[in-house]
């Protein structure tokens, strides 16, 4: 059935449409209702429930939550229970490590006022707050298309059709998507959102900024021996198992009832096509200063997600006719702090305030100019400006020298100046891989099933599920190019950079065949970022598909 033959979509009209029930989208919805209870607001979320697709460290700076919900500390249902008590930063070698004294770190790196929690649980709590104010939240519906009016302004989104078979034909269960129309649409899809990409391209929002930069974050939740639990401990490492030219590091957070969140971030501008972020994560847990934490422990969950890392100079223009970008869709993560929730929430509130003012003035589907002109002078801009050179310095000089220079620059920025100005990111992450013939394969150890694991058993713990009989949502534009370049030149890095085993090069009598195991996809978006030719595009599967994280 062609597009012309499909039945028309039904539509619903709202004052504001918000795409994504993460911290920025929910904060925007709550703030809008606080400003005007009569506004009609809808939040559409592709996960099966609010929080199902949310993954973060997460150590949360409560500065924005204090403004949004000042009495949150008196709310017994709020999941922020564990305040940071001990803050450690360790430089690791293969056999040991050196803890840096806290006094040499710039003040902005201090975590003692922050809280360790599950961001997924926090979003569930924020979702309940939003619904109590009258916000409509539609989980299980993926925003699949941006809708435009006759003047080219955004007028809302359409959710994806349900019940389409692998062959592209409607099944008996076919249901047409819904048009959700608004006077303003806020895109809060997180890192590398599919509609966000399209909006940025349509309105050339990135023409005056640096290339977007990303990392891949992998995370596990463990329940450990109470004798080893140090509630409130935040530990970050830089160094082994990564070499000096590969950016990244680990985190270890002790919180709640004997729970530990352990994770690993690899910056996606790495050059070795044989690098395997998932295996580097598993190796990290075997470090002498880390492995004892997990003796006698039980792994409870696993997940992965791309992280925006471009910072201040990579933030695109945020507004366009009919809407705005907020949160990680805009790229508001503070890389050295490994924090973005506070800025995501602040951006949601700032956009909400400008939307509310525009609606009160009788405006609709125009540019929210005040949001664009105001963010750099706000707390968000001040937060990101101080650390704008950290990522470029690490990329250019490596972890050791780059970290020293970055620390120096952060101290200078704390005092109000920088000797470096604002450095460039040079090129996007997909262009950093070098040909495989310049490297040797990395011999990773086999998993022991106790501390280290394989990908497929890990994906099982993410509760990932997709309807199998649906179109593959990972689109390869040119399969011949994939063979000639991704396979023949770069030795098939998709088989390694994907944290869920989605991609395989299967050897057959006629030659290698590119196989896509779309059911495994945890929606991390790494393939959309790191494919060396930009040949893979991630689009939403049927709503409700993907991981079902309980407390990530």
PDB file of N, CA and C in Angstrom, residues 451-502:
ATOM      1  N   UNK A 451      32.171 -11.757  36.414  1.00  0.00           N
ATOM      2  CA  UNK A 451      32.485 -10.322  36.428  1.00  0.00           C
ATOM      3  C   UNK A 451      32.382  -9.736  35.026  1.00  0.00           C
ATOM      4  N   UNK A 452      32.771 -10.521  34.047  1.00  0.00           N
ATOM      5  CA  UNK A 452      32.734 -10.084  32.652  1.00  0.00           C
ATOM      6  C   UNK A 452      31.763 -10.953  31.865  1.00  0.00           C
ATOM      7  N   UNK A 453      31.140 -10.356  30.843  1.00  0.00           N
ATOM      8  CA  UNK A 453      30.048 -11.028  30.152  1.00  0.00           C
ATOM      9  C   UNK A 453      30.130 -10.774  28.648  1.00  0.00           C
ATOM     10  N   UNK A 454      29.344 -11.550  27.892  1.00  0.00           N
ATOM     11  CA  UNK A 454      29.244 -11.334  26.457  1.00  0.00           C
ATOM     12  C   UNK A 454      28.096 -10.362  26.171  1.00  0.00           C
ATOM     13  N   UNK A 455      28.034  -9.905  24.937  1.00  0.00           N
ATOM     14  CA  UNK A 455      27.025  -8.900  24.585  1.00  0.00           C
ATOM     15  C   UNK A 455      25.600  -9.448  24.635  1.00  0.00           C
ATOM     16  N   UNK A 456      25.396 -10.638  24.092  1.00  0.00           N
ATOM     17  CA  UNK A 456      24.017 -11.117  23.968  1.00  0.00           C
ATOM     18  C   UNK A 456      23.378 -11.376  25.324  1.00  0.00           C
ATOM     19  N   UNK A 457      24.129 -11.933  26.277  1.00  0.00           N
ATOM     20  CA  UNK A 457      23.562 -12.115  27.614  1.00  0.00           C
ATOM     21  C   UNK A 457      23.315 -10.762  28.273  1.00  0.00           C
ATOM     22  N   UNK A 458      24.110  -9.781  27.901  1.00  0.00           N
ATOM     23  CA  UNK A 458      23.921  -8.433  28.434  1.00  0.00           C
ATOM     24  C   UNK A 458      22.671  -7.786  27.853  1.00  0.00           C
ATOM     25  N   UNK A 459      22.477  -7.930  26.543  1.00  0.00           N
ATOM     26  CA  UNK A 459      21.280  -7.373  25.913  1.00  0.00           C
ATOM     27  C   UNK A 459      20.027  -7.987  26.523  1.00  0.00           C
ATOM     28  N   UNK A 460      20.092  -9.270  26.864  1.00  0.00           N
ATOM     29  CA  UNK A 460      18.957  -9.923  27.524  1.00  0.00           C
ATOM     30  C   UNK A 460      18.581  -9.182  28.803  1.00  0.00           C
ATOM     31  N   UNK A 461      19.592  -8.662  29.507  1.00  0.00           N
ATOM     32  CA  UNK A 461      19.333  -7.970  30.770  1.00  0.00           C
ATOM     33  C   UNK A 461      18.798  -6.549  30.560  1.00  0.00           C
ATOM     34  N   UNK A 462      18.805  -6.085  29.326  1.00  0.00           N
ATOM     35  CA  UNK A 462      18.229  -4.769  29.033  1.00  0.00           C
ATOM     36  C   UNK A 462      16.730  -4.864  28.756  1.00  0.00           C
ATOM     37  N   UNK A 463      16.195  -6.095  28.751  1.00  0.00           N
ATOM     38  CA  UNK A 463      14.764  -6.326  28.467  1.00  0.00           C
ATOM     39  C   UNK A 463      14.357  -5.758  27.115  1.00  0.00           C
ATOM     40  N   UNK A 464      15.286  -5.826  26.148  1.00  0.00           N
ATOM     41  CA  UNK A 464      14.997  -5.304  24.811  1.00  0.00           C
ATOM     42  C   UNK A 464      14.042  -6.227  24.066  1.00  0.00           C
ATOM     43  N   UNK A 465      13.064  -5.606  23.426  1.00  0.00           N
ATOM     44  CA  UNK A 465      12.086  -6.376  22.670  1.00  0.00           C
ATOM     45  C   UNK A 465      11.563  -5.539  21.509  1.00  0.00           C
ATOM     46  N   UNK A 466      11.478  -6.150  20.338  1.00  0.00           N
ATOM     47  CA  UNK A 466      10.874  -5.532  19.163  1.00  0.00           C
ATOM     48  C   UNK A 466       9.941  -6.535  18.506  1.00  0.00           C
ATOM     49  N   UNK A 467       8.888  -6.043  17.930  1.00  0.00           N
ATOM     50  CA  UNK A 467       8.062  -6.874  17.069  1.00  0.00           C
ATOM     51  C   UNK A 467       8.928  -7.311  15.876  1.00  0.00           C
ATOM     52  N   UNK A 468       9.109  -8.628  15.704  1.00  0.00           N
ATOM     53  CA  UNK A 468      10.035  -9.109  14.682  1.00  0.00           C
ATOM     54  C   UNK A 468       9.543  -8.816  13.274  1.00  0.00           C
ATOM     55  N   UNK A 469       8.244  -8.948  13.034  1.00  0.00           N
ATOM     56  CA  UNK A 469       7.707  -8.738  11.695  1.00  0.00           C
ATOM     57  C   UNK A 469       7.374  -7.263  11.488  1.00  0.00           C
ATOM     58  N   UNK A 470       8.436  -6.475  11.344  1.00  0.00           N
ATOM     59  CA  UNK A 470       8.299  -5.052  11.040  1.00  0.00           C
ATOM     60  C   UNK A 470       9.496  -4.638  10.209  1.00  0.00           C
ATOM     61  N   UNK A 471       9.426  -3.550   9.472  1.00  0.00           N
ATOM     62  CA  UNK A 471      10.582  -3.101   8.680  1.00  0.00           C
ATOM     63  C   UNK A 471      11.793  -2.853   9.569  1.00  0.00           C
ATOM     64  N   UNK A 472      12.961  -3.207   9.063  1.00  0.00           N
ATOM     65  CA  UNK A 472      14.200  -2.959   9.804  1.00  0.00           C
ATOM     66  C   UNK A 472      14.385  -1.450   9.957  1.00  0.00           C
ATOM     67  N   UNK A 473      14.591  -1.021  11.189  1.00  0.00           N
ATOM     68  CA  UNK A 473      14.662   0.416  11.458  1.00  0.00           C
ATOM     69  C   UNK A 473      16.075   0.976  11.375  1.00  0.00           C
ATOM     70  N   UNK A 474      17.024   0.195  10.889  1.00  0.00           N
ATOM     71  CA  UNK A 474      18.395   0.641  10.683  1.00  0.00           C
ATOM     72  C   UNK A 474      18.638   0.628   9.175  1.00  0.00           C
ATOM     73  N   UNK A 475      18.635   1.795   8.577  1.00  0.00           N
ATOM     74  CA  UNK A 475      18.602   1.926   7.125  1.00  0.00           C
ATOM     75  C   UNK A 475      20.010   2.092   6.559  1.00  0.00           C
ATOM     76  N   UNK A 476      20.404   1.162   5.689  1.00  0.00           N
ATOM     77  CA  UNK A 476      21.693   1.236   4.999  1.00  0.00           C
ATOM     78  C   UNK A 476      21.454   1.828   3.619  1.00  0.00           C
ATOM     79  N   UNK A 477      22.003   2.989   3.371  1.00  0.00           N
ATOM     80  CA  UNK A 477      21.713   3.698   2.122  1.00  0.00           C
ATOM     81  C   UNK A 477      22.319   3.002   0.908  1.00  0.00           C
ATOM     82  N   UNK A 478      23.540   2.477   1.049  1.00  0.00           N
ATOM     83  CA  UNK A 478      24.246   1.892  -0.089  1.00  0.00           C
ATOM     84  C   UNK A 478      24.964   0.639   0.390  1.00  0.00           C
ATOM     85  N   UNK A 479      24.394  -0.519   0.141  1.00  0.00           N
ATOM     86  CA  UNK A 479      24.975  -1.760   0.646  1.00  0.00           C
ATOM     87  C   UNK A 479      26.309  -2.075  -0.031  1.00  0.00           C
ATOM     88  N   UNK A 480      26.506  -1.646  -1.285  1.00  0.00           N
ATOM     89  CA  UNK A 480      27.790  -1.859  -1.959  1.00  0.00           C
ATOM     90  C   UNK A 480      28.885  -1.031  -1.299  1.00  0.00           C
ATOM     91  N   UNK A 481      28.557   0.191  -0.930  1.00  0.00           N
ATOM     92  CA  UNK A 481      29.518   1.033  -0.217  1.00  0.00           C
ATOM     93  C   UNK A 481      29.874   0.415   1.128  1.00  0.00           C
ATOM     94  N   UNK A 482      28.886  -0.191   1.790  1.00  0.00           N
ATOM     95  CA  UNK A 482      29.144  -0.823   3.077  1.00  0.00           C
ATOM     96  C   UNK A 482      30.193  -1.919   2.925  1.00  0.00           C
ATOM     97  N   UNK A 483      30.102  -2.694   1.847  1.00  0.00           N
ATOM     98  CA  UNK A 483      31.076  -3.765   1.596  1.00  0.00           C
ATOM     99  C   UNK A 483      32.438  -3.186   1.208  1.00  0.00           C
ATOM    100  N   UNK A 484      32.462  -2.249   0.268  1.00  0.00           N
ATOM    101  CA  UNK A 484      33.727  -1.729  -0.238  1.00  0.00           C
ATOM    102  C   UNK A 484      34.509  -0.937   0.805  1.00  0.00           C
ATOM    103  N   UNK A 485      33.788  -0.254   1.685  1.00  0.00           N
ATOM    104  CA  UNK A 485      34.457   0.631   2.637  1.00  0.00           C
ATOM    105  C   UNK A 485      34.415   0.092   4.063  1.00  0.00           C
ATOM    106  N   UNK A 486      33.212  -0.020   4.616  1.00  0.00           N
ATOM    107  CA  UNK A 486      33.094  -0.427   6.024  1.00  0.00           C
ATOM    108  C   UNK A 486      33.730  -1.795   6.257  1.00  0.00           C
ATOM    109  N   UNK A 487      33.552  -2.724   5.308  1.00  0.00           N
ATOM    110  CA  UNK A 487      34.120  -4.066   5.459  1.00  0.00           C
ATOM    111  C   UNK A 487      35.557  -4.138   4.950  1.00  0.00           C
ATOM    112  N   UNK A 488      35.779  -3.753   3.690  1.00  0.00           N
ATOM    113  CA  UNK A 488      37.080  -3.986   3.069  1.00  0.00           C
ATOM    114  C   UNK A 488      38.174  -3.052   3.572  1.00  0.00           C
ATOM    115  N   UNK A 489      37.826  -1.821   3.892  1.00  0.00           N
ATOM    116  CA  UNK A 489      38.833  -0.849   4.335  1.00  0.00           C
ATOM    117  C   UNK A 489      38.967  -0.824   5.857  1.00  0.00           C
ATOM    118  N   UNK A 490      37.817  -0.857   6.560  1.00  0.00           N
ATOM    119  CA  UNK A 490      37.843  -0.676   8.012  1.00  0.00           C
ATOM    120  C   UNK A 490      37.573  -1.964   8.810  1.00  0.00           C
ATOM    121  N   UNK A 491      37.482  -3.100   8.124  1.00  0.00           N
ATOM    122  CA  UNK A 491      37.340  -4.403   8.784  1.00  0.00           C
ATOM    123  C   UNK A 491      36.066  -4.540   9.608  1.00  0.00           C
ATOM    124  N   UNK A 492      35.007  -3.908   9.160  1.00  0.00           N
ATOM    125  CA  UNK A 492      33.700  -4.081   9.791  1.00  0.00           C
ATOM    126  C   UNK A 492      33.595  -3.606  11.219  1.00  0.00           C
ATOM    127  N   UNK A 493      33.898  -2.326  11.507  1.00  0.00           N
ATOM    128  CA  UNK A 493      33.837  -1.850  12.891  1.00  0.00           C
ATOM    129  C   UNK A 493      32.431  -1.852  13.485  1.00  0.00           C
ATOM    130  N   UNK A 494      31.392  -1.905  12.647  1.00  0.00           N
ATOM    131  CA  UNK A 494      30.020  -1.941  13.179  1.00  0.00           C
ATOM    132  C   UNK A 494      29.794  -3.144  14.066  1.00  0.00           C
ATOM    133  N   UNK A 495      30.512  -4.237  13.796  1.00  0.00           N
ATOM    134  CA  UNK A 495      30.394  -5.430  14.626  1.00  0.00           C
ATOM    135  C   UNK A 495      30.966  -5.211  16.013  1.00  0.00           C
ATOM    136  N   UNK A 496      31.778  -4.146  16.164  1.00  0.00           N
ATOM    137  CA  UNK A 496      32.406  -3.877  17.451  1.00  0.00           C
ATOM    138  C   UNK A 496      31.856  -2.636  18.135  1.00  0.00           C
ATOM    139  N   UNK A 497      31.590  -1.555  17.385  1.00  0.00           N
ATOM    140  CA  UNK A 497      31.109  -0.360  18.083  1.00  0.00           C
ATOM    141  C   UNK A 497      29.679  -0.513  18.573  1.00  0.00           C
ATOM    142  N   UNK A 498      28.900  -1.413  17.985  1.00  0.00           N
ATOM    143  CA  UNK A 498      27.530  -1.623  18.462  1.00  0.00           C
ATOM    144  C   UNK A 498      27.554  -2.391  19.774  1.00  0.00           C
ATOM    145  N   UNK A 499      26.922  -1.883  20.834  1.00  0.00           N
ATOM    146  CA  UNK A 499      26.954  -2.543  22.146  1.00  0.00           C
ATOM    147  C   UNK A 499      25.916  -3.647  22.301  1.00  0.00           C
ATOM    148  N   UNK A 500      25.209  -3.984  21.197  1.00  0.00           N
ATOM    149  CA  UNK A 500      24.114  -4.953  21.306  1.00  0.00           C
ATOM    150  C   UNK A 500      24.194  -6.062  20.269  1.00  0.00           C
ATOM    151  N   UNK A 501      25.273  -6.136  19.513  1.00  0.00           N
ATOM    152  CA  UNK A 501      25.419  -7.210  18.538  1.00  0.00           C
ATOM    153  C   UNK A 501      24.434  -7.129  17.390  1.00  0.00           C
ATOM    154  N   UNK A 502      24.082  -5.917  16.992  1.00  0.00           N
ATOM    155  CA  UNK A 502      23.109  -5.752  15.905  1.00  0.00           C
ATOM    156  C   UNK A 502      23.721  -6.103  14.555  1.00  0.00           C
TER     157      UNK A 502
END
